[in-house]
Coordinates of N, CA, C and O in Angstrom, one line a residue:
M239 N -17.0 -4.7 -3.9 CA -16.1 -3.6 -4.1 C -17.0 -2.4 -4.6 O -18.0 -2.6 -5.2
M240 N -16.6 -1.2 -4.3 CA -17.4 0.0 -4.6 C -17.4 0.2 -6.1 O -16.5 -0.1 -6.8
D241 N -18.4 0.8 -6.6 CA -18.5 1.2 -8.0 C -18.0 2.7 -8.1 O -18.7 3.6 -7.7
V242 N -16.8 2.8 -8.6 CA -16.2 4.1 -8.7 C -16.9 5.1 -9.7 O -16.7 6.3 -9.6
S243 N -17.8 4.5 -10.5 CA -18.5 5.4 -11.4 C -19.7 6.1 -10.7 O -20.1 7.2 -11.2
T244 N -20.1 5.6 -9.6 CA -21.2 6.2 -8.9 C -20.9 6.8 -7.5 O -21.7 7.5 -6.9
E245 N -19.7 6.5 -7.0 CA -19.3 7.0 -5.7 C -17.9 7.5 -5.7 O -17.0 6.9 -6.3
Q246 N -17.7 8.7 -5.1 CA -16.4 9.2 -5.0 C -16.0 9.3 -3.6 O -16.8 9.7 -2.7
Q247 N -14.7 8.9 -3.3 CA -14.3 8.9 -1.9 C -13.0 9.8 -1.8 O -12.1 9.6 -2.6
N248 N -13.0 10.7 -0.9 CA -11.7 11.4 -0.6 C -11.1 10.8 0.6 O -11.7 10.7 1.7
V249 N -9.8 10.4 0.5 CA -9.1 9.9 1.6 C -7.8 10.7 1.8 O -7.0 10.8 0.8
Y250 N -7.7 11.3 2.9 CA -6.5 12.1 3.2 C -5.6 11.3 4.2 O -6.0 11.1 5.4
A251 N -4.5 10.8 3.7 CA -3.7 9.9 4.6 C -2.2 10.1 4.5 O -1.6 9.8 5.5
H252 N -1.7 10.7 3.5 CA -0.3 10.9 3.3 C 0.1 12.3 3.3 O -0.4 13.1 2.5
E253 N 1.1 12.7 4.1 CA 1.6 14.0 4.0 C 2.6 14.1 2.9 O 3.4 13.3 2.7
G254 N 2.4 15.1 2.0 CA 3.3 15.3 0.9 C 2.8 14.6 -0.4 O 3.4 14.7 -1.4
G255 N 1.8 13.8 -0.3 CA 1.2 13.2 -1.5 C 1.4 11.7 -1.6 O 2.1 11.1 -0.8
V256 N 0.8 11.1 -2.6 CA 0.8 9.7 -2.8 C 1.7 9.4 -4.0 O 1.7 10.0 -5.0
T257 N 2.5 8.3 -3.8 CA 3.4 7.9 -4.9 C 2.9 6.7 -5.7 O 3.3 6.5 -6.8
S258 N 2.1 5.9 -5.1 CA 1.6 4.7 -5.7 C 0.4 4.1 -5.1 O 0.1 4.3 -3.9
V259 N -0.5 3.5 -5.9 CA -1.7 2.9 -5.4 C -1.8 1.5 -6.0 O -1.5 1.3 -7.2
A260 N -2.2 0.5 -5.2 CA -2.4 -0.9 -5.7 C -3.6 -1.5 -5.1 O -3.8 -1.4 -3.9
F261 N -4.4 -2.3 -5.9 CA -5.5 -3.1 -5.4 C -5.0 -4.5 -5.2 O -4.2 -5.0 -6.0
S262 N -5.5 -5.1 -4.1 CA -5.2 -6.5 -3.9 C -5.8 -7.3 -5.0 O -6.8 -6.9 -5.7
P263 N -5.3 -8.6 -5.3 CA -5.9 -9.3 -6.4 C -7.4 -9.6 -6.3 O -8.0 -9.7 -7.3
D264 N -7.9 -9.8 -5.1 CA -9.3 -10.0 -5.0 C -10.1 -8.7 -4.9 O -11.3 -8.8 -4.8
G265 N -9.5 -7.6 -4.9 CA -10.2 -6.3 -4.9 C -10.6 -5.8 -3.6 O -11.3 -4.8 -3.5
S266 N -10.3 -6.5 -2.5 CA -10.8 -6.2 -1.2 C -10.0 -5.1 -0.5 O -10.5 -4.5 0.4
L267 N -8.8 -4.9 -0.9 CA -7.9 -4.0 -0.2 C -7.2 -3.0 -1.2 O -7.1 -3.4 -2.4
V268 N -6.9 -1.9 -0.7 CA -6.2 -0.9 -1.5 C -4.9 -0.5 -0.7 O -5.1 -0.2 0.5
A269 N -3.8 -0.5 -1.3 CA -2.5 -0.1 -0.6 C -2.1 1.2 -1.2 O -2.1 1.4 -2.5
T270 N -1.8 2.2 -0.4 CA -1.3 3.5 -0.9 C 0.1 3.7 -0.3 O 0.3 3.4 0.9
A271 N 1.0 4.3 -1.1 CA 2.3 4.6 -0.6 C 2.5 6.1 -0.8 O 2.0 6.7 -1.7
G272 N 3.2 6.7 0.2 CA 3.3 8.2 0.1 C 4.7 8.7 0.4 O 5.6 8.0 0.8
Y273 N 4.8 10.0 0.1 CA 6.1 10.7 0.4 C 6.4 10.8 1.9 O 7.6 11.1 2.3
D274 N 5.5 10.4 2.7 CA 5.8 10.4 4.2 C 6.4 9.1 4.6 O 6.5 8.8 5.8
S275 N 6.8 8.3 3.7 CA 7.5 7.0 4.0 C 6.6 6.0 4.7 O 7.1 5.1 5.4
M276 N 5.3 6.1 4.5 CA 4.4 5.1 5.0 C 3.6 4.4 3.9 O 3.4 4.9 2.9
L277 N 3.2 3.2 4.3 CA 2.2 2.5 3.5 C 0.9 2.4 4.3 O 1.0 2.1 5.5
R278 N -0.2 2.6 3.6 CA -1.4 2.5 4.3 C -2.3 1.5 3.5 O -2.3 1.5 2.3
I279 N -3.0 0.6 4.3 CA -3.8 -0.4 3.7 C -5.2 0.0 4.1 O -5.6 0.3 5.2
W280 N -6.1 -0.1 3.1 CA -7.5 0.3 3.2 C -8.4 -0.8 2.8 O -8.1 -1.5 1.9
D281 N -9.6 -0.9 3.5 CA -10.7 -1.7 3.0 C -11.3 -1.1 1.8 O -11.7 0.1 1.9
A282 N -11.3 -1.7 0.7 CA -11.8 -1.1 -0.6 C -13.3 -0.8 -0.5 O -13.8 0.0 -1.3
G283 N -14.0 -1.5 0.3 CA -15.5 -1.2 0.4 C -15.9 -0.1 1.3 O -16.8 0.7 1.0
T284 N -15.1 0.1 2.4 CA -15.5 1.1 3.4 C -14.5 2.2 3.5 O -14.8 3.3 4.1
W285 N -13.3 2.1 2.9 CA -12.2 3.0 3.0 C -11.7 3.2 4.5 O -11.1 4.2 4.8
A286 N -12.0 2.2 5.3 CA -11.5 2.2 6.7 C -10.0 1.8 6.6 O -9.7 0.8 5.8
E287 N -9.2 2.4 7.4 CA -7.8 2.0 7.4 C -7.6 0.7 8.1 O -8.0 0.5 9.2
V288 N -6.9 -0.3 7.4 CA -6.7 -1.6 8.0 C -5.3 -1.6 8.7 O -5.2 -2.3 9.7
A289 N -4.3 -1.0 8.1 CA -3.0 -1.0 8.6 C -2.2 0.2 8.1 O -2.5 0.8 7.1
C290 N -1.2 0.6 8.9 CA -0.3 1.7 8.6 C 1.1 1.1 8.8 O 1.5 0.7 9.9
L291 N 1.9 1.0 7.7 CA 3.2 0.3 7.8 C 4.4 1.3 7.6 O 4.4 2.0 6.6
A292 N 5.4 1.3 8.4 CA 6.6 2.1 8.2 C 7.5 1.3 7.4 O 7.5 0.0 7.3
G293 N 8.5 1.9 6.8 CA 9.5 1.3 6.0 C 9.5 1.5 4.6 O 10.4 1.1 3.8
H294 N 8.5 2.1 4.1 CA 8.4 2.4 2.6 C 9.4 3.5 2.3 O 9.8 4.4 3.1
R295 N 9.9 3.4 1.0 CA 11.0 4.4 0.6 C 10.6 5.2 -0.6 O 11.3 5.3 -1.6
R296 N 9.4 5.8 -0.6 CA 8.9 6.7 -1.6 C 8.9 6.2 -3.0 O 9.4 6.9 -3.9
G297 N 8.4 5.1 -3.2 CA 8.4 4.5 -4.6 C 7.1 3.9 -4.9 O 6.0 4.5 -4.8
H298 N 7.1 2.6 -5.3 CA 5.9 1.9 -5.7 C 5.5 0.8 -4.7 O 6.3 0.3 -4.0
V299 N 4.3 0.4 -4.9 CA 3.8 -0.7 -4.0 C 3.0 -1.6 -4.9 O 2.3 -1.1 -5.9
V300 N 3.1 -2.9 -4.7 CA 2.3 -3.9 -5.5 C 2.1 -5.1 -4.6 O 2.9 -5.5 -3.8
F301 N 0.9 -5.7 -4.9 CA 0.6 -7.0 -4.2 C 1.1 -8.1 -5.1 O 1.1 -8.0 -6.4
T302 N 1.5 -9.2 -4.6 CA 1.9 -10.4 -5.4 C 0.6 -11.0 -6.0 O -0.5 -10.7 -5.4
P303 N 0.7 -11.7 -7.1 CA -0.5 -12.2 -7.7 C -1.4 -13.1 -6.8 O -2.6 -13.1 -7.0
D304 N -0.8 -13.8 -5.8 CA -1.6 -14.6 -4.9 C -2.2 -13.8 -3.7 O -3.0 -14.3 -2.9
G305 N -1.7 -12.5 -3.6 CA -2.2 -11.6 -2.5 C -1.6 -11.9 -1.2 O -2.0 -11.2 -0.2
D306 N -0.6 -12.8 -1.1 CA 0.0 -13.1 0.2 C 1.0 -12.1 0.7 O 1.3 -12.1 1.8
Y307 N 1.5 -11.3 -0.3 CA 2.6 -10.3 0.1 C 2.3 -9.0 -0.6 O 1.7 -8.9 -1.6
L308 N 2.8 -8.0 0.0 CA 2.8 -6.6 -0.5 C 4.3 -6.2 -0.6 O 5.0 -6.3 0.4
V309 N 4.7 -5.7 -1.7 CA 6.1 -5.3 -1.9 C 6.2 -3.8 -2.1 O 5.4 -3.2 -2.9
S310 N 7.1 -3.1 -1.4 CA 7.3 -1.7 -1.5 C 8.7 -1.5 -2.0 O 9.7 -2.0 -1.4
A311 N 8.9 -0.7 -3.1 CA 10.2 -0.5 -3.6 C 10.3 0.9 -4.1 O 9.4 1.5 -4.7
G312 N 11.5 1.5 -3.9 CA 11.8 2.9 -4.3 C 13.0 2.9 -5.2 O 13.8 1.9 -5.2
L313 N 13.3 4.0 -5.8 CA 14.5 4.1 -6.7 C 15.7 4.1 -5.8 O 15.8 4.9 -4.9
H314 N 16.7 3.3 -6.1 CA 17.9 3.2 -5.4 C 17.8 2.9 -4.0 O 18.6 3.3 -3.2
T315 N 16.8 2.1 -3.6 CA 16.6 1.7 -2.2 C 16.3 0.2 -2.1 O 15.9 -0.4 -3.1
D316 N 16.3 -0.3 -0.9 CA 15.9 -1.7 -0.7 C 14.4 -1.8 -1.0 O 13.6 -0.9 -0.7
A317 N 13.9 -3.0 -1.4 CA 12.5 -3.3 -1.5 C 12.2 -4.0 -0.1 O 13.0 -4.7 0.4
V318 N 11.0 -3.7 0.4 CA 10.5 -4.3 1.6 C 9.3 -5.2 1.3 O 8.4 -4.8 0.6
V319 N 9.3 -6.4 1.8 CA 8.2 -7.4 1.5 C 7.5 -7.6 2.8 O 8.1 -7.9 3.8
F320 N 6.2 -7.3 2.7 CA 5.3 -7.5 3.9 C 4.3 -8.7 3.7 O 3.8 -8.8 2.6
R321 N 4.1 -9.4 4.7 CA 3.1 -10.5 4.6 C 1.7 -9.9 4.9 O 1.6 -9.2 5.9
T322 N 0.8 -10.1 4.0 CA -0.5 -9.5 4.2 C -1.2 -10.2 5.4 O -0.9 -11.4 5.7
G323 N -2.2 -9.6 5.9 CA -2.9 -10.1 7.1 C -2.2 -9.8 8.4 O -2.8 -9.0 9.2
A324 N -1.0 -10.3 8.5 CA -0.2 -9.9 9.7 C 0.4 -8.5 9.6 O 0.8 -7.9 10.5
W325 N 0.6 -8.1 8.3 CA 1.3 -6.9 8.0 C 2.6 -6.7 8.6 O 3.0 -5.7 9.2
E326 N 3.4 -7.8 8.6 CA 4.8 -7.7 9.1 C 5.8 -7.8 8.0 O 5.6 -8.4 7.0
A327 N 6.9 -7.1 8.1 CA 8.0 -7.1 7.2 C 8.7 -8.5 7.3 O 9.1 -8.8 8.4
V328 N 8.8 -9.2 6.2 CA 9.4 -10.5 6.2 C 10.6 -10.6 5.4 O 11.4 -11.6 5.5
A329 N 10.9 -9.6 4.6 CA 12.2 -9.7 3.8 C 12.5 -8.3 3.3 O 11.7 -7.4 3.2
R330 N 13.8 -8.1 3.1 CA 14.3 -6.9 2.5 C 15.2 -7.3 1.3 O 16.1 -8.1 1.5
I331 N 14.9 -6.7 0.2 CA 15.7 -7.1 -1.0 C 16.6 -5.9 -1.3 O 16.1 -4.7 -1.5
P332 N 17.9 -6.1 -1.3 CA 18.9 -4.9 -1.4 C 18.7 -4.2 -2.8 O 18.4 -4.8 -3.8
G333 N 18.8 -2.9 -2.7 CA 18.7 -2.0 -3.9 C 19.9 -2.1 -4.7 O 21.0 -2.6 -4.2
T334 N 19.9 -1.6 -5.9 CA 21.0 -1.6 -6.8 C 21.6 -0.3 -7.0 O 20.8 0.7 -6.9

């Protein structure tokens, strides 16, 4: 993983700004969520884009502790669960 104290990286990926950032448990991936309703997955070492996922609802993003899933949830909207690696939506949890 990169040493953020010695290297700065500018990544322009979301129109309208970023709403949330999460590192995978092993530190190899970074997930960013944005106002553009997209989730982007980045290689934490190279900042190369690994995946771009639709379905985000302008909220937060978090990896599960085992790193097998990525969850996207916004205020008053459904949460979307993605399986990592395949980057497919596998569940939708209704909002309240």
